Amino acid sequence: VFARAPVAVAPAAAEPARRARAVVDGLVARGQVVYGITTGVGDLATVAISPDQAAALQANIARSHAAGVGEPLPAEAVRAIMLLRAHTLALGYSGIRLETLQTLIAMLNAGIVPLIPAQGSVGASGDLAPLAHLALVVMGEGRVLTEGGSRPAADALREVGVQPVILAAKEGVALINGTQMMTAVGALALLRAEVAAKSTDVTGAMTAEALLALPAAFDPDLHRVRPQPGQQTSAENLRRLLAESRLGRPADRVQDAYALRCMPQVHGAARDGIAYARRAVEIEINSATDNPLIFAETGKVVSGGNFHGQPVALALDVLAIATAALATIAERRIERLVNPHLSGLPAFLTREGGLHSGLMLVQYTAAALVSENKVLTHPASVDTIPTSANQEDHVSMGSIAARKAARVVEHVAQVVGIEALCAAQALEFRGWEQAAPAVRAVYQAVRRVIPPLERDRILADDLAQAYALVVEGALVRAAEEVTGPLG
């Protein structure tokens, strides 16, 4: 759940924004030829626009570029887009009027959520179509989301007392040119991936206890000689999660299967990929991605390609690939939990197998999600297709990378929840009271919302509860009450 904190322009940002706007006004007054201000856009950049047409050009850009299709983006994603777009405009390089920026922020604070179709961006020149649907609402056009569907933006703005803007020169371009759709959707997926990565260490520890995994695989000396950062963190987490276990290990077992033994290596590699994505997204959030950019201190206007989404697209492809690995290995642990030939526990973790199928089908569900992720993790950023009469001849597909990453992360959280469900049930047979204190705490967190499986029941309800435990961070919080903050 993301808090709806109020947003305001920092006092320090107001003056740079005014100075950049003064540069734009000067360009228009002089009739100087500058892309997107006194010319058309894309392959129409050679068409000059007179000063008296400058405002009409900006409104027309917003209307013509609002060409999205498909399901609307979720409200939380749209709000994130609005916040990130306001932030990049407030950096003072876009030349937008302060009152236009304040209108965008007023919409956000008033709960106005533009209807932005999910599809239509190729990620250069930025997320044009999605951001154009946002710009329409700033103008009092387009539609906004409601609980039951959508309504005209003009009506919604009137009700909350927000006055629509008549766009001035440069403002249409400033509102639609940038990477905020891919960055916003990617940032939300990234935050959830970080929770999923930590949760996977927790559920992996539960499974390790239920299957009596050997703790030697997490020995600090073993991991010291391969100092991959994520691996170090996951190994340390697992040592703390499994500390003080009273469950006896088989004396004749030399080593465990990879899904248990290699948790630090696989979870850790995923963590490193997620960390790379975080660095790229954090930089992008704080970047100026408009075109052209206004450098008020020198009066320079530069038309370039900061809108190109390749850095974000590549990072979000990595995010999807890295996070998918967490589910892939977790599904193998789920199989070991429900398979009596591998676990030594009752088949499908039910006491009356045959009459009851127990948790047989939740492994099917995990397998289906993992297999779907294998399709979704095909990189979007390796693709490109020319647009705008071949003027924009290399694009990033960043919005597609973002939406795919968000779906992958959702699937991973579902699989991690299934592992928690299965591991808790396995501990019923193994003796959860003898498990490590942190694992006992997590087991009890599961049991507060999901009772033990005594006989067959509708499992979809249990899966929904388990998913919620993961995405809300409840499993991690339960563990950290014992271990302290995990890495």
Short mmCIF file of C-alpha atoms in Angstrom, two decimals:
data_model
loop_
_atom_site.label_atom_id
_atom_site.label_comp_id
_atom_site.label_asym_id
_atom_site.label_seq_id
_atom_site.Cartn_x
_atom_site.Cartn_y
_atom_site.Cartn_z
CA VAL A 1 0.00 0.00 0.00
CA PHE A 2 1.48 3.36 -1.03
CA ALA A 3 0.77 6.42 1.08
CA ARG A 4 -0.91 9.42 -0.51
CA ALA A 5 1.35 12.12 0.89
CA PRO A 6 0.64 15.71 -0.14
CA VAL A 7 2.92 17.15 -2.83
CA ALA A 8 4.21 20.71 -3.26
CA VAL A 9 6.82 22.54 -5.31
CA ALA A 10 9.87 23.18 -3.16
CA PRO A 11 10.53 26.92 -2.78
CA ALA A 12 14.01 26.44 -4.23
CA ALA A 13 12.51 25.06 -7.46
CA ALA A 14 10.29 28.02 -8.24
CA GLU A 15 12.97 30.44 -9.41
CA PRO A 16 14.78 28.04 -11.80
CA ALA A 17 11.40 27.22 -13.35
CA ARG A 18 10.64 30.94 -13.85
CA ARG A 19 14.06 31.59 -15.41
CA ALA A 20 13.63 28.70 -17.87
CA ARG A 21 10.18 29.99 -18.78
CA ALA A 22 11.58 33.43 -19.47
CA VAL A 23 13.98 31.86 -21.99
CA VAL A 24 11.05 30.20 -23.79
CA ASP A 25 9.07 33.45 -23.89
CA GLY A 26 12.07 35.20 -25.39
CA LEU A 27 12.46 32.59 -28.10
CA VAL A 28 8.81 32.93 -29.10
CA ALA A 29 8.95 36.72 -29.09
CA ARG A 30 11.98 36.68 -31.38
CA GLY A 31 10.52 34.01 -33.64
CA GLN A 32 13.69 31.95 -33.22
CA VAL A 33 13.49 28.49 -34.79
CA VAL A 34 13.57 25.94 -31.94
CA TYR A 35 12.27 22.38 -32.12
CA GLY A 36 8.85 21.88 -30.53
CA ILE A 37 8.51 25.56 -29.66
CA THR A 38 8.42 27.28 -33.01
CA THR A 39 8.38 24.13 -35.15
CA GLY A 40 6.29 21.00 -35.46
CA VAL A 41 7.47 17.78 -33.84
CA GLY A 42 8.89 14.47 -35.06
CA ASP A 43 9.28 14.42 -38.83
CA LEU A 44 7.34 17.71 -38.92
CA ALA A 45 10.24 19.54 -37.23
CA THR A 46 10.94 21.39 -40.48
CA VAL A 47 7.54 23.12 -40.38
CA ALA A 48 7.82 26.60 -38.83
CA ILE A 49 5.13 27.78 -36.43
CA SER A 50 4.40 31.49 -36.03
CA PRO A 51 4.26 33.07 -32.55
CA ASP A 52 0.50 33.50 -32.74
CA GLN A 53 0.14 29.75 -33.39
CA ALA A 54 2.45 28.62 -30.57
CA ALA A 55 -0.32 27.94 -28.04
CA ALA A 56 -2.51 26.12 -30.57
CA LEU A 57 0.45 23.95 -31.53
CA GLN A 58 0.89 22.76 -27.94
CA ALA A 59 -2.78 21.85 -27.50
CA ASN A 60 -2.76 20.06 -30.84
CA ILE A 61 0.35 18.09 -29.83
CA ALA A 62 -1.40 16.86 -26.69
CA ARG A 63 -4.58 15.93 -28.55
CA SER A 64 -2.91 14.22 -31.50
CA HIS A 65 -0.49 12.27 -29.34
CA ALA A 66 -3.23 10.94 -27.02
CA ALA A 67 -3.44 7.75 -29.05
CA GLY A 68 -3.22 5.09 -26.35
CA VAL A 69 -5.20 1.86 -26.39
CA GLY A 70 -5.87 -1.05 -24.07
CA GLU A 71 -6.81 -1.27 -20.42
CA PRO A 72 -6.25 1.84 -18.28
CA LEU A 73 -3.15 1.85 -16.12
CA PRO A 74 -3.90 1.31 -12.41
CA ALA A 75 -4.54 4.43 -10.36
CA GLU A 76 -1.37 3.97 -8.32
CA ALA A 77 0.70 3.86 -11.51
CA VAL A 78 -0.97 7.01 -12.87
CA ARG A 79 -0.37 8.84 -9.60
CA ALA A 80 3.28 7.82 -9.76
CA ILE A 81 3.48 9.13 -13.34
CA MET A 82 2.01 12.45 -12.23
CA LEU A 83 4.47 12.75 -9.36
CA LEU A 84 7.50 11.91 -11.48
CA ARG A 85 6.44 14.22 -14.30
CA ALA A 86 5.90 17.07 -11.85
CA HIS A 87 9.33 16.39 -10.36
CA THR A 88 11.20 16.46 -13.65
CA LEU A 89 9.37 19.64 -14.69
CA ALA A 90 10.32 21.23 -11.36
CA LEU A 91 14.01 20.65 -12.07
CA GLY A 92 13.85 23.81 -14.18
CA TYR A 93 14.98 22.58 -17.59
CA SER A 94 11.62 22.26 -19.38
CA GLY A 95 10.44 25.85 -19.60
CA ILE A 96 6.95 25.17 -18.32
CA ARG A 97 5.05 27.93 -16.50
CA LEU A 98 4.97 27.56 -12.74
CA GLU A 99 1.16 27.80 -12.75
CA THR A 100 0.92 24.86 -15.17
CA LEU A 101 3.17 22.78 -12.92
CA GLN A 102 1.05 23.81 -9.92
CA THR A 103 -2.09 22.66 -11.74
CA LEU A 104 -0.60 19.21 -12.27
CA ILE A 105 0.28 19.03 -8.57
CA ALA A 106 -3.18 20.27 -7.55
CA MET A 107 -4.71 17.46 -9.59
CA LEU A 108 -2.54 14.93 -7.78
CA ASN A 109 -3.39 16.29 -4.34
CA ALA A 110 -7.11 16.41 -5.18
CA GLY A 111 -7.17 12.75 -6.20
CA ILE A 112 -7.74 13.42 -9.91
CA VAL A 113 -6.42 10.35 -11.75
CA PRO A 114 -6.26 10.70 -15.54
CA LEU A 115 -7.34 7.71 -17.58
CA ILE A 116 -4.14 6.59 -19.30
CA PRO A 117 -4.37 3.56 -21.61
CA ALA A 118 -1.54 1.12 -20.97
CA GLN A 119 -0.45 0.60 -24.57
CA GLY A 120 0.85 2.92 -27.26
CA SER A 121 4.34 3.95 -26.14
CA VAL A 122 7.49 2.68 -27.85
CA GLY A 123 9.71 4.44 -25.34
CA ALA A 124 11.14 7.20 -27.59
CA SER A 125 10.50 10.06 -27.84
CA GLY A 126 9.69 9.04 -24.34
CA ASP A 127 6.24 7.84 -23.34
CA LEU A 128 4.40 10.18 -25.70
CA ALA A 129 0.96 8.60 -25.85
CA PRO A 130 0.55 7.89 -22.10
CA LEU A 131 1.81 11.33 -21.11
CA ALA A 132 -0.42 12.97 -23.71
CA HIS A 133 -3.46 11.46 -21.97
CA LEU A 134 -2.17 13.10 -18.78
CA ALA A 135 -1.69 16.42 -20.58
CA LEU A 136 -5.29 16.30 -21.85
CA VAL A 137 -6.60 16.32 -18.29
CA VAL A 138 -4.37 19.28 -17.39
CA MET A 139 -6.14 21.03 -20.28
CA GLY A 140 -9.55 19.97 -18.97
CA GLU A 141 -10.02 17.39 -21.71
CA GLY A 142 -9.90 13.60 -21.78
CA ARG A 143 -11.21 11.39 -19.00
CA VAL A 144 -10.34 10.51 -15.42
CA LEU A 145 -10.71 7.27 -13.51
CA THR A 146 -13.56 6.69 -11.07
CA GLU A 147 -14.33 3.70 -8.87
CA GLY A 148 -16.71 2.29 -11.43
CA GLY A 149 -15.06 3.42 -14.65
CA SER A 150 -14.32 6.93 -15.93
CA ARG A 151 -15.84 10.36 -16.41
CA PRO A 152 -15.03 13.57 -18.33
CA ALA A 153 -12.03 15.38 -16.88
CA ALA A 154 -13.72 18.77 -17.11
CA ASP A 155 -16.45 17.66 -14.68
CA ALA A 156 -13.98 16.18 -12.21
CA LEU A 157 -11.74 19.26 -12.21
CA ARG A 158 -14.74 21.54 -11.70
CA GLU A 159 -15.88 19.57 -8.65
CA VAL A 160 -12.51 19.89 -6.88
CA GLY A 161 -11.96 23.50 -7.93
CA VAL A 162 -8.95 22.96 -10.18
CA GLN A 163 -8.86 25.32 -13.15
CA PRO A 164 -7.77 23.73 -16.45
CA VAL A 165 -4.77 25.23 -18.23
CA ILE A 166 -4.61 26.81 -21.67
CA LEU A 167 -1.20 25.57 -22.72
CA ALA A 168 1.40 28.14 -23.74
CA ALA A 169 4.41 27.68 -26.02
CA LYS A 170 6.54 24.62 -25.19
CA GLU A 171 4.13 23.32 -22.54
CA GLY A 172 2.51 20.55 -24.56
CA VAL A 173 5.94 19.18 -25.46
CA ALA A 174 7.09 19.60 -21.84
CA LEU A 175 4.16 17.59 -20.52
CA ILE A 176 4.43 14.64 -22.92
CA ASN A 177 8.15 14.26 -23.63
CA GLY A 178 9.90 11.96 -21.17
CA THR A 179 10.16 8.52 -19.64
CA GLN A 180 7.80 8.92 -16.69
CA MET A 181 5.35 6.17 -17.64
CA MET A 182 8.00 3.46 -17.90
CA THR A 183 9.85 4.83 -14.88
CA ALA A 184 6.75 5.06 -12.69
CA VAL A 185 5.45 1.59 -13.54
CA GLY A 186 8.98 0.24 -13.21
CA ALA A 187 9.58 1.95 -9.86
CA LEU A 188 6.44 0.41 -8.35
CA ALA A 189 7.48 -3.01 -9.67
CA LEU A 190 10.96 -2.47 -8.27
CA LEU A 191 9.69 -1.72 -4.78
CA ARG A 192 7.60 -4.88 -4.85
CA ALA A 193 10.52 -6.90 -6.21
CA GLU A 194 12.65 -5.83 -3.25
CA VAL A 195 9.97 -7.04 -0.86
CA ALA A 196 9.68 -10.29 -2.81
CA ALA A 197 13.44 -10.87 -2.69
CA LYS A 198 13.56 -10.52 1.09
CA SER A 199 10.38 -12.60 1.43
CA THR A 200 11.95 -15.39 -0.62
CA ASP A 201 14.79 -15.70 1.88
CA VAL A 202 12.13 -16.00 4.59
CA THR A 203 10.02 -18.64 2.84
CA GLY A 204 13.17 -20.45 1.74
CA ALA A 205 14.17 -20.69 5.40
CA MET A 206 10.75 -22.12 6.22
CA THR A 207 11.22 -24.77 3.55
CA ALA A 208 14.76 -25.47 4.73
CA GLU A 209 13.38 -26.25 8.18
CA ALA A 210 10.50 -28.34 6.86
CA LEU A 211 12.89 -30.41 4.68
CA LEU A 212 15.67 -30.52 7.28
CA ALA A 213 18.17 -28.85 4.96
CA LEU A 214 21.80 -28.87 6.01
CA PRO A 215 22.97 -25.48 7.32
CA ALA A 216 26.53 -26.00 6.03
CA ALA A 217 25.46 -24.55 2.66
CA PHE A 218 25.11 -21.17 4.36
CA ASP A 219 28.48 -21.24 6.16
CA PRO A 220 30.07 -17.76 6.24
CA ASP A 221 33.48 -19.04 5.08
CA LEU A 222 31.91 -20.62 2.02
CA HIS A 223 30.39 -17.31 0.99
CA ARG A 224 33.38 -15.22 2.02
CA VAL A 225 35.41 -16.72 -0.83
CA ARG A 226 32.80 -15.76 -3.42
CA PRO A 227 31.97 -12.20 -2.40
CA GLN A 228 29.05 -11.49 -4.71
CA PRO A 229 27.09 -8.81 -2.79
CA GLY A 230 23.62 -10.32 -3.08
CA GLN A 231 24.90 -13.80 -2.26
CA GLN A 232 26.53 -12.47 0.90
CA THR A 233 23.29 -10.81 1.96
CA SER A 234 21.06 -13.82 1.33
CA ALA A 235 23.47 -16.19 3.08
CA GLU A 236 23.57 -13.93 6.10
CA ASN A 237 19.77 -13.69 6.11
CA LEU A 238 19.42 -17.47 5.98
CA ARG A 239 21.90 -17.99 8.81
CA ARG A 240 19.94 -15.59 11.00
CA LEU A 241 16.58 -17.05 10.00
CA LEU A 242 17.71 -20.61 10.77
CA ALA A 243 19.60 -19.85 13.97
CA GLU A 244 18.78 -21.94 17.04
CA SER A 245 16.76 -24.56 15.20
CA ARG A 246 16.02 -27.63 17.29
CA LEU A 247 15.02 -29.81 14.34
CA GLY A 248 17.51 -32.63 13.89
CA ARG A 249 19.21 -33.15 10.52
CA PRO A 250 19.81 -36.60 8.96
CA ALA A 251 23.30 -37.78 9.91
CA ASP A 252 23.84 -39.64 6.64
CA ARG A 253 23.01 -36.76 4.27
CA VAL A 254 26.02 -35.09 2.66
CA GLN A 255 24.31 -32.27 0.77
CA ASP A 256 20.92 -31.05 -0.38
CA ALA A 257 19.40 -30.39 -3.79
CA TYR A 258 20.27 -27.10 -5.44
CA ALA A 259 16.90 -25.51 -4.69
CA LEU A 260 17.90 -25.64 -1.01
CA ARG A 261 21.68 -25.59 -1.11
CA CYS A 262 22.02 -22.81 -3.68
CA MET A 263 19.49 -20.36 -2.24
CA PRO A 264 22.15 -17.72 -1.45
CA GLN A 265 23.64 -17.98 -4.93
CA VAL A 266 20.30 -17.77 -6.79
CA HIS A 267 18.52 -15.36 -4.47
CA GLY A 268 21.69 -13.29 -4.32
CA ALA A 269 22.05 -12.99 -8.08
CA ALA A 270 18.44 -11.83 -8.22
CA ARG A 271 19.19 -9.24 -5.55
CA ASP A 272 22.14 -7.93 -7.56
CA GLY A 273 19.95 -7.59 -10.66
CA ILE A 274 17.30 -5.77 -8.64
CA ALA A 275 19.97 -3.47 -7.21
CA TYR A 276 21.13 -2.59 -10.73
CA ALA A 277 17.54 -1.76 -11.68
CA ARG A 278 17.19 0.44 -8.59
CA ARG A 279 20.27 2.48 -9.50
CA ALA A 280 18.99 3.08 -13.03
CA VAL A 281 15.47 3.99 -11.88
CA GLU A 282 16.70 6.34 -9.15
CA ILE A 283 18.88 8.21 -11.65
CA GLU A 284 16.01 8.43 -14.12
CA ILE A 285 13.56 9.75 -11.54
CA ASN A 286 15.90 12.67 -10.89
CA SER A 287 16.75 13.37 -14.55
CA ALA A 288 15.56 15.94 -17.06
CA THR A 289 14.12 13.94 -19.96
CA ASP A 290 12.32 16.62 -21.94
CA ASN A 291 13.25 17.80 -25.42
CA PRO A 292 14.42 20.45 -26.02
CA LEU A 293 15.99 21.32 -22.67
CA ILE A 294 16.37 24.89 -21.47
CA PHE A 295 19.58 25.94 -19.70
CA ALA A 296 18.52 29.29 -18.29
CA GLU A 297 21.90 30.21 -16.82
CA THR A 298 23.35 30.52 -20.32
CA GLY A 299 20.16 30.95 -22.35
CA LYS A 300 21.07 27.79 -24.26
CA VAL A 301 18.39 25.52 -25.73
CA VAL A 302 19.51 22.01 -26.65
CA SER A 303 17.53 19.51 -28.70
CA GLY A 304 18.77 16.00 -28.00
CA GLY A 305 17.64 12.58 -26.89
CA ASN A 306 17.28 12.46 -23.11
CA PHE A 307 13.76 11.15 -23.67
CA HIS A 308 15.13 7.87 -25.05
CA GLY A 309 14.13 5.12 -22.65
CA GLN A 310 16.96 2.66 -23.26
CA PRO A 311 18.58 2.99 -19.80
CA VAL A 312 15.24 2.30 -18.13
CA ALA A 313 14.12 -0.37 -20.61
CA LEU A 314 17.30 -2.37 -20.14
CA ALA A 315 17.15 -2.05 -16.35
CA LEU A 316 13.53 -3.19 -16.23
CA ASP A 317 14.28 -6.16 -18.46
CA VAL A 318 16.98 -7.09 -15.96
CA LEU A 319 14.49 -6.57 -13.13
CA ALA A 320 12.05 -9.01 -14.74
CA ILE A 321 14.74 -11.61 -15.43
CA ALA A 322 16.28 -11.32 -11.97
CA THR A 323 12.99 -11.45 -10.09
CA ALA A 324 11.68 -14.35 -12.17
CA ALA A 325 14.58 -16.47 -10.89
CA LEU A 326 13.21 -16.15 -7.36
CA ALA A 327 9.99 -17.84 -8.43
CA THR A 328 11.76 -20.46 -10.52
CA ILE A 329 13.78 -21.79 -7.59
CA ALA A 330 10.87 -21.35 -5.15
CA GLU A 331 8.67 -23.54 -7.35
CA ARG A 332 11.27 -26.30 -7.14
CA ARG A 333 11.17 -26.07 -3.35
CA ILE A 334 7.37 -26.24 -3.48
CA GLU A 335 7.67 -29.46 -5.49
CA ARG A 336 10.02 -30.91 -2.89
CA LEU A 337 7.56 -30.04 -0.13
CA VAL A 338 4.52 -31.71 -1.72
CA ASN A 339 6.32 -34.70 -3.29
CA PRO A 340 6.53 -37.53 -0.73
CA HIS A 341 9.43 -39.13 -2.64
CA LEU A 342 11.51 -36.02 -1.99
CA SER A 343 10.20 -34.79 1.35
CA GLY A 344 9.54 -37.88 3.45
CA LEU A 345 6.26 -36.17 4.38
CA PRO A 346 2.68 -37.21 3.51
CA ALA A 347 1.84 -36.81 -0.17
CA PHE A 348 0.66 -33.28 -0.96
CA LEU A 349 0.83 -32.53 2.76
CA THR A 350 -2.55 -34.03 3.62
CA ARG A 351 -3.24 -36.67 6.27
CA GLU A 352 -5.77 -38.62 4.21
CA GLY A 353 -4.33 -38.76 0.72
CA GLY A 354 -6.73 -40.17 -1.83
CA LEU A 355 -9.87 -38.91 -0.20
CA HIS A 356 -8.16 -35.52 0.01
CA SER A 357 -5.82 -34.04 -2.61
CA GLY A 358 -4.27 -31.59 -0.19
CA LEU A 359 -1.88 -29.06 -1.75
CA MET A 360 -1.42 -30.96 -5.02
CA LEU A 361 -2.81 -28.18 -7.20
CA VAL A 362 -0.95 -25.26 -5.70
CA GLN A 363 2.23 -26.66 -7.23
CA TYR A 364 0.44 -26.66 -10.60
CA THR A 365 -0.39 -22.99 -10.05
CA ALA A 366 3.21 -22.17 -9.19
CA ALA A 367 4.40 -24.06 -12.27
CA ALA A 368 1.96 -22.14 -14.48
CA LEU A 369 3.13 -18.79 -13.12
CA VAL A 370 6.79 -19.70 -13.52
CA SER A 371 6.22 -20.83 -17.08
CA GLU A 372 4.34 -17.64 -17.94
CA ASN A 373 7.25 -15.66 -16.55
CA LYS A 374 9.58 -17.46 -18.96
CA VAL A 375 7.64 -15.84 -21.81
CA LEU A 376 7.41 -12.44 -20.13
CA THR A 377 11.14 -12.23 -19.42
CA HIS A 378 12.04 -12.12 -23.10
CA PRO A 379 13.71 -8.68 -23.22
CA ALA A 380 11.69 -5.82 -24.69
CA SER A 381 14.76 -3.58 -24.97
CA VAL A 382 16.34 -5.67 -27.73
CA ASP A 383 13.46 -4.73 -30.03
CA THR A 384 13.01 -1.54 -32.01
CA ILE A 385 10.79 -0.35 -34.83
CA PRO A 386 11.04 3.00 -36.66
CA THR A 387 8.40 5.66 -36.08
CA SER A 388 7.64 9.20 -37.31
CA ALA A 389 8.59 8.60 -40.94
CA ASN A 390 11.89 7.01 -39.86
CA GLN A 391 12.98 10.15 -38.00
CA GLU A 392 12.69 8.22 -34.74
CA ASP A 393 14.47 5.16 -36.09
CA HIS A 394 15.57 3.49 -32.84
CA VAL A 395 13.20 3.17 -29.89
CA SER A 396 13.49 1.48 -26.50
CA MET A 397 10.18 -0.31 -25.89
CA GLY A 398 10.63 0.80 -22.29
CA SER A 399 6.93 0.94 -21.47
CA ILE A 400 6.61 -2.69 -22.56
CA ALA A 401 9.59 -3.65 -20.40
CA ALA A 402 7.93 -1.88 -17.47
CA ARG A 403 4.56 -3.55 -17.86
CA LYS A 404 6.15 -6.97 -18.31
CA ALA A 405 8.32 -6.46 -15.24
CA ALA A 406 5.27 -5.53 -13.16
CA ARG A 407 3.49 -8.73 -14.22
CA VAL A 408 6.54 -10.87 -13.51
CA VAL A 409 6.91 -9.38 -10.03
CA GLU A 410 3.24 -10.04 -9.31
CA HIS A 411 3.66 -13.67 -10.36
CA VAL A 412 6.76 -14.01 -8.19
CA ALA A 413 4.87 -12.76 -5.15
CA GLN A 414 2.16 -15.34 -5.85
CA VAL A 415 4.73 -18.17 -6.02
CA VAL A 416 6.49 -17.00 -2.85
CA GLY A 417 3.10 -16.96 -1.12
CA ILE A 418 2.50 -20.53 -2.28
CA GLU A 419 5.83 -21.56 -0.79
CA ALA A 420 4.84 -19.98 2.53
CA LEU A 421 1.54 -21.87 2.43
CA CYS A 422 3.21 -25.20 1.67
CA ALA A 423 6.10 -24.76 4.09
CA ALA A 424 3.72 -23.89 6.93
CA GLN A 425 1.70 -27.02 6.21
CA ALA A 426 4.87 -29.12 6.04
CA LEU A 427 5.90 -27.80 9.45
CA GLU A 428 2.64 -29.19 10.85
CA PHE A 429 4.11 -32.64 10.22
CA ARG A 430 7.73 -31.84 10.98
CA GLY A 431 7.02 -30.10 14.28
CA TRP A 432 6.94 -26.33 13.93
CA GLU A 433 7.53 -25.89 17.64
CA GLN A 434 11.11 -27.16 17.13
CA ALA A 435 11.87 -24.86 14.22
CA ALA A 436 14.18 -21.87 14.46
CA PRO A 437 12.62 -18.97 16.39
CA ALA A 438 12.38 -16.76 13.30
CA VAL A 439 10.73 -19.54 11.31
CA ARG A 440 8.29 -20.14 14.16
CA ALA A 441 7.35 -16.45 14.09
CA VAL A 442 6.71 -16.58 10.34
CA TYR A 443 4.73 -19.81 10.69
CA GLN A 444 2.51 -18.09 13.26
CA ALA A 445 2.04 -15.09 10.95
CA VAL A 446 0.78 -17.47 8.28
CA ARG A 447 -1.48 -19.27 10.72
CA ARG A 448 -3.09 -16.04 11.88
CA VAL A 449 -4.78 -15.79 8.48
CA ILE A 450 -4.58 -19.32 7.02
CA PRO A 451 -5.54 -22.29 9.24
CA PRO A 452 -3.85 -25.69 8.89
CA LEU A 453 -5.21 -27.85 6.08
CA GLU A 454 -7.09 -30.62 7.86
CA ARG A 455 -9.26 -31.58 4.86
CA ASP A 456 -9.75 -30.32 1.33
CA ARG A 457 -11.15 -26.81 0.93
CA ILE A 458 -11.16 -24.09 -1.73
CA LEU A 459 -7.50 -23.21 -2.04
CA ALA A 460 -7.95 -20.01 -4.04
CA ASP A 461 -8.89 -18.22 -0.82
CA ASP A 462 -5.71 -19.45 0.89
CA LEU A 463 -3.60 -18.38 -2.09
CA ALA A 464 -5.06 -14.87 -1.97
CA GLN A 465 -4.22 -14.61 1.72
CA ALA A 466 -0.69 -15.94 1.16
CA TYR A 467 -0.11 -13.45 -1.68
CA ALA A 468 -1.22 -10.60 0.58
CA LEU A 469 1.24 -11.72 3.27
CA VAL A 470 4.05 -11.36 0.74
CA VAL A 471 3.14 -8.06 -0.95
CA GLU A 472 2.31 -6.38 2.36
CA GLY A 473 5.64 -7.47 3.84
CA ALA A 474 4.00 -9.37 6.70
CA LEU A 475 6.30 -12.41 6.41
CA VAL A 476 9.40 -10.24 6.55
CA ARG A 477 8.10 -8.24 9.50
CA ALA A 478 7.36 -11.41 11.43
CA ALA A 479 10.86 -12.71 10.84
CA GLU A 480 12.50 -9.39 11.71
CA GLU A 481 10.76 -9.33 15.08
CA VAL A 482 13.18 -12.14 15.92
CA THR A 483 16.22 -11.48 13.73
CA GLY A 484 16.25 -7.71 13.58
CA PRO A 485 16.40 -6.01 10.15
CA LEU A 486 17.27 -8.42 7.35
CA GLY A 487 19.44 -7.38 4.43
#
